[in-house]
Amino acid sequence: MAVREARPGRPDGRFKLGRRWRKAVLVTHIVSAGAWIGIDVMVAVLVLTGRFGSSDEVRGLAYEALATFVVWPMLGAGLLSLTTGLILGLGTRWGLVRYWWVAIKLVLNLVLCTLIWVALRPGMDEVGAYGRDLVNGAPEPAAISNLFFPPAVSLATLTLATVLAVAKPWGRIRRTGGARRSER
């Protein structure tokens, strides 16, 4: 495996990703985050088409597609982004909770993945049934109107995570307690 052991005398004992592995994991992390953003854009298009489409058939098909194809690819991209982010955090100088921007990105990813599983996934059967009812000429229920929030919240959050990754603001998280740096 191309993961280097901790350097002799390295006080933290952490492993360090080799150059090629770090680049491969970083590319996978960026691609998975980009896929996640793309899936969110697709969700927004389907939600808007479902709400404002030109006919009940078009609107119904948009809702059916939303229910059928959104949750698992989105969750997969989010979990891949989370996994590669954890590997990068553990195997590079950035750490998981050493810098504010990394810790905040980690929390944002965990929150979004949890929301996909807890808030979005359970309602997809109802969205799909509503889409089938629209195609078959059934009247519209009002429960579908809250679908505007998932893509808006997710896209805003993923944009914030991207800005944090580029800007790397706020510096290191201050250590509380423990030995001073000179005593380590």
mmCIF file of C-alpha atoms in Angstrom:
data_model
loop_
_atom_site.group_PDB
_atom_site.id
_atom_site.type_symbol
_atom_site.label_atom_id
_atom_site.label_comp_id
_atom_site.label_asym_id
_atom_site.label_seq_id
_atom_site.Cartn_x
_atom_site.Cartn_y
_atom_site.Cartn_z
ATOM 1 C CA MET A 1 0.000 0.000 0.000
ATOM 2 C CA ALA A 2 1.302 3.460 -0.829
ATOM 3 C CA VAL A 3 0.541 4.898 2.590
ATOM 4 C CA ARG A 4 3.677 5.925 4.421
ATOM 5 C CA GLU A 5 4.195 5.125 8.052
ATOM 6 C CA ALA A 6 4.714 7.944 10.493
ATOM 7 C CA ARG A 7 8.184 9.433 10.258
ATOM 8 C CA PRO A 8 10.558 8.294 12.973
ATOM 9 C CA GLY A 9 10.253 10.658 15.877
ATOM 10 C CA ARG A 10 6.959 12.129 14.661
ATOM 11 C CA PRO A 11 5.154 12.980 17.903
ATOM 12 C CA ASP A 12 1.580 12.455 16.724
ATOM 13 C CA GLY A 13 2.167 8.970 15.261
ATOM 14 C CA ARG A 14 -0.254 9.662 12.373
ATOM 15 C CA PHE A 15 0.101 8.035 8.997
ATOM 16 C CA LYS A 16 0.762 10.225 6.001
ATOM 17 C CA LEU A 17 -0.632 9.671 2.526
ATOM 18 C CA GLY A 18 2.014 9.341 -0.137
ATOM 19 C CA ARG A 19 1.997 11.913 -2.919
ATOM 20 C CA ARG A 20 0.219 9.720 -5.497
ATOM 21 C CA TRP A 21 -2.399 8.462 -3.045
ATOM 22 C CA ARG A 22 -3.047 11.991 -1.768
ATOM 23 C CA LYS A 23 -3.598 13.228 -5.311
ATOM 24 C CA ALA A 24 -5.853 10.274 -6.166
ATOM 25 C CA VAL A 25 -7.942 10.771 -3.020
ATOM 26 C CA LEU A 26 -8.084 14.540 -3.588
ATOM 27 C CA VAL A 27 -9.280 14.088 -7.182
ATOM 28 C CA THR A 28 -11.915 11.598 -6.008
ATOM 29 C CA HIS A 29 -12.990 14.057 -3.311
ATOM 30 C CA ILE A 30 -13.338 16.923 -5.799
ATOM 31 C CA VAL A 31 -15.165 14.773 -8.368
ATOM 32 C CA SER A 32 -17.591 13.389 -5.779
ATOM 33 C CA ALA A 33 -18.348 16.890 -4.495
ATOM 34 C CA GLY A 34 -18.872 18.063 -8.073
ATOM 35 C CA ALA A 35 -21.181 15.116 -8.733
ATOM 36 C CA TRP A 36 -23.112 15.978 -5.585
ATOM 37 C CA ILE A 37 -23.536 19.564 -6.758
ATOM 38 C CA GLY A 38 -24.611 18.321 -10.204
ATOM 39 C CA ILE A 39 -27.189 15.990 -8.672
ATOM 40 C CA ASP A 40 -28.524 18.898 -6.610
ATOM 41 C CA VAL A 41 -28.859 21.000 -9.758
ATOM 42 C CA MET A 42 -30.743 18.096 -11.358
ATOM 43 C CA VAL A 43 -33.015 17.948 -8.286
ATOM 44 C CA ALA A 44 -33.710 21.666 -8.609
ATOM 45 C CA VAL A 45 -34.555 21.262 -12.312
ATOM 46 C CA LEU A 46 -36.894 18.340 -11.575
ATOM 47 C CA VAL A 47 -38.585 20.190 -8.711
ATOM 48 C CA LEU A 48 -39.102 23.299 -10.855
ATOM 49 C CA THR A 49 -40.327 21.193 -13.783
ATOM 50 C CA GLY A 50 -42.688 19.348 -11.447
ATOM 51 C CA ARG A 51 -44.053 22.593 -10.132
ATOM 52 C CA PHE A 52 -44.165 24.716 -13.284
ATOM 53 C CA GLY A 53 -44.119 22.167 -16.134
ATOM 54 C CA SER A 54 -46.187 22.729 -19.253
ATOM 55 C CA SER A 55 -48.563 19.793 -18.670
ATOM 56 C CA ASP A 56 -49.627 17.385 -15.950
ATOM 57 C CA GLU A 57 -47.802 14.605 -17.785
ATOM 58 C CA VAL A 58 -44.491 16.515 -17.839
ATOM 59 C CA ARG A 59 -44.932 17.536 -14.205
ATOM 60 C CA GLY A 60 -45.790 13.988 -13.162
ATOM 61 C CA LEU A 61 -42.810 12.520 -14.987
ATOM 62 C CA ALA A 62 -40.522 15.028 -13.272
ATOM 63 C CA TYR A 63 -41.804 13.953 -9.858
ATOM 64 C CA GLU A 64 -41.505 10.275 -10.763
ATOM 65 C CA ALA A 65 -37.919 10.802 -11.923
ATOM 66 C CA LEU A 66 -37.177 12.713 -8.730
ATOM 67 C CA ALA A 67 -38.511 9.884 -6.576
ATOM 68 C CA THR A 68 -36.795 7.164 -8.574
ATOM 69 C CA PHE A 69 -33.327 8.529 -9.277
ATOM 70 C CA VAL A 70 -32.328 11.137 -6.718
ATOM 71 C CA VAL A 71 -31.744 9.786 -3.222
ATOM 72 C CA TRP A 72 -29.231 7.001 -3.828
ATOM 73 C CA PRO A 73 -26.906 8.859 -6.237
ATOM 74 C CA MET A 74 -26.987 11.939 -4.005
ATOM 75 C CA LEU A 75 -26.309 9.934 -0.854
ATOM 76 C CA GLY A 76 -23.584 7.965 -2.648
ATOM 77 C CA ALA A 77 -21.832 11.145 -3.778
ATOM 78 C CA GLY A 78 -22.170 12.635 -0.290
ATOM 79 C CA LEU A 79 -20.769 9.542 1.428
ATOM 80 C CA LEU A 80 -17.896 9.285 -1.069
ATOM 81 C CA SER A 81 -17.118 12.946 -0.441
ATOM 82 C CA LEU A 82 -17.261 12.300 3.308
ATOM 83 C CA THR A 83 -15.012 9.227 3.092
ATOM 84 C CA THR A 84 -12.396 10.906 0.923
ATOM 85 C CA GLY A 85 -12.535 13.995 3.145
ATOM 86 C CA LEU A 86 -11.886 11.828 6.205
ATOM 87 C CA ILE A 87 -8.945 10.132 4.477
ATOM 88 C CA LEU A 88 -7.507 13.501 3.454
ATOM 89 C CA GLY A 89 -8.015 14.873 6.942
ATOM 90 C CA LEU A 90 -6.337 11.925 8.609
ATOM 91 C CA GLY A 91 -3.540 11.537 6.059
ATOM 92 C CA THR A 92 -2.465 15.135 5.453
ATOM 93 C CA ARG A 93 -1.305 18.101 7.480
ATOM 94 C CA TRP A 94 -4.830 19.575 7.558
ATOM 95 C CA GLY A 95 -6.233 17.049 10.046
ATOM 96 C CA LEU A 96 -9.923 16.608 10.836
ATOM 97 C CA VAL A 97 -10.270 19.141 13.625
ATOM 98 C CA ARG A 98 -6.995 21.019 13.382
ATOM 99 C CA TYR A 99 -8.340 23.845 11.182
ATOM 100 C CA TRP A 100 -11.730 25.538 11.369
ATOM 101 C CA TRP A 101 -12.474 25.225 7.666
ATOM 102 C CA VAL A 102 -11.894 21.461 7.691
ATOM 103 C CA ALA A 103 -13.991 20.902 10.818
ATOM 104 C CA ILE A 104 -16.854 22.998 9.434
ATOM 105 C CA LYS A 105 -16.768 21.140 6.095
ATOM 106 C CA LEU A 106 -16.910 17.857 7.992
ATOM 107 C CA VAL A 107 -19.935 18.995 10.001
ATOM 108 C CA LEU A 108 -21.698 20.325 6.877
ATOM 109 C CA ASN A 109 -21.160 17.023 5.066
ATOM 110 C CA LEU A 110 -22.455 14.994 8.010
ATOM 111 C CA VAL A 111 -25.523 17.235 8.327
ATOM 112 C CA LEU A 112 -26.349 17.018 4.605
ATOM 113 C CA CYS A 113 -25.913 13.224 4.461
ATOM 114 C CA THR A 114 -28.123 12.885 7.534
ATOM 115 C CA LEU A 115 -30.776 15.152 5.985
ATOM 116 C CA ILE A 116 -30.780 13.079 2.798
ATOM 117 C CA TRP A 117 -31.391 9.920 4.809
ATOM 118 C CA VAL A 118 -33.770 11.315 7.448
ATOM 119 C CA ALA A 119 -35.702 14.076 5.671
ATOM 120 C CA LEU A 120 -35.535 13.475 1.912
ATOM 121 C CA ARG A 121 -35.590 9.686 1.481
ATOM 122 C CA PRO A 122 -38.766 8.946 3.499
ATOM 123 C CA GLY A 123 -40.916 11.297 1.387
ATOM 124 C CA MET A 124 -39.842 10.003 -2.020
ATOM 125 C CA ASP A 125 -42.516 7.266 -2.188
ATOM 126 C CA GLU A 126 -45.150 9.978 -1.738
ATOM 127 C CA VAL A 127 -43.498 12.153 -4.407
ATOM 128 C CA GLY A 128 -43.457 9.228 -6.844
ATOM 129 C CA ALA A 129 -47.116 8.395 -6.129
ATOM 130 C CA TYR A 130 -48.031 12.037 -6.652
ATOM 131 C CA GLY A 131 -46.197 12.025 -9.989
ATOM 132 C CA ARG A 132 -48.102 8.892 -11.090
ATOM 133 C CA ASP A 133 -51.388 10.516 -9.991
ATOM 134 C CA LEU A 134 -50.586 13.614 -12.054
ATOM 135 C CA VAL A 135 -49.888 11.509 -15.138
ATOM 136 C CA ASN A 136 -53.203 9.696 -14.582
ATOM 137 C CA GLY A 137 -55.175 12.952 -14.116
ATOM 138 C CA ALA A 138 -55.655 12.948 -10.317
ATOM 139 C CA PRO A 139 -55.987 16.282 -8.431
ATOM 140 C CA GLU A 140 -52.926 17.961 -6.877
ATOM 141 C CA PRO A 141 -52.251 17.661 -3.145
ATOM 142 C CA ALA A 142 -50.440 20.568 -1.443
ATOM 143 C CA ALA A 143 -47.783 18.437 0.341
ATOM 144 C CA ILE A 144 -45.288 18.605 -2.515
ATOM 145 C CA SER A 145 -44.595 22.346 -2.141
ATOM 146 C CA ASN A 146 -41.822 21.761 0.434
ATOM 147 C CA LEU A 147 -39.557 20.196 -2.232
ATOM 148 C CA PHE A 148 -38.039 23.616 -2.968
ATOM 149 C CA PHE A 149 -36.038 23.502 0.258
ATOM 150 C CA PRO A 150 -33.779 20.435 -0.245
ATOM 151 C CA PRO A 151 -31.986 21.656 -3.380
ATOM 152 C CA ALA A 152 -31.816 25.251 -2.120
ATOM 153 C CA VAL A 153 -30.348 24.273 1.259
ATOM 154 C CA SER A 154 -28.019 21.674 -0.218
ATOM 155 C CA LEU A 155 -26.705 23.900 -3.018
ATOM 156 C CA ALA A 156 -26.114 26.773 -0.597
ATOM 157 C CA THR A 157 -24.331 24.477 1.851
ATOM 158 C CA LEU A 158 -22.187 22.816 -0.828
ATOM 159 C CA THR A 159 -21.280 26.248 -2.200
ATOM 160 C CA LEU A 160 -20.210 27.305 1.292
ATOM 161 C CA ALA A 161 -18.114 24.118 1.615
ATOM 162 C CA THR A 162 -16.459 24.886 -1.733
ATOM 163 C CA VAL A 163 -15.675 28.450 -0.650
ATOM 164 C CA LEU A 164 -14.194 27.127 2.603
ATOM 165 C CA ALA A 165 -12.009 24.642 0.697
ATOM 166 C CA VAL A 166 -10.645 27.410 -1.527
ATOM 167 C CA ALA A 167 -10.343 30.264 1.005
ATOM 168 C CA LYS A 168 -9.272 28.163 4.031
ATOM 169 C CA PRO A 169 -10.335 30.896 6.496
ATOM 170 C CA TRP A 170 -9.948 31.291 10.270
ATOM 171 C CA GLY A 171 -6.725 29.369 10.826
ATOM 172 C CA ARG A 172 -6.091 26.650 13.383
ATOM 173 C CA ILE A 173 -8.478 25.595 16.093
ATOM 174 C CA ARG A 174 -6.969 26.621 19.404
ATOM 175 C CA ARG A 175 -6.020 23.753 21.626
ATOM 176 C CA THR A 176 -7.336 23.897 25.161
ATOM 177 C CA GLY A 177 -5.644 22.141 28.024
ATOM 178 C CA GLY A 178 -2.910 19.586 27.590
ATOM 179 C CA ALA A 179 0.802 20.112 27.337
ATOM 180 C CA ARG A 180 2.373 23.170 25.810
ATOM 181 C CA ARG A 181 3.936 22.830 22.387
ATOM 182 C CA SER A 182 7.453 23.090 23.878
ATOM 183 C CA GLU A 183 6.741 20.175 26.229
ATOM 184 C CA ARG A 184 5.765 17.772 23.423
#
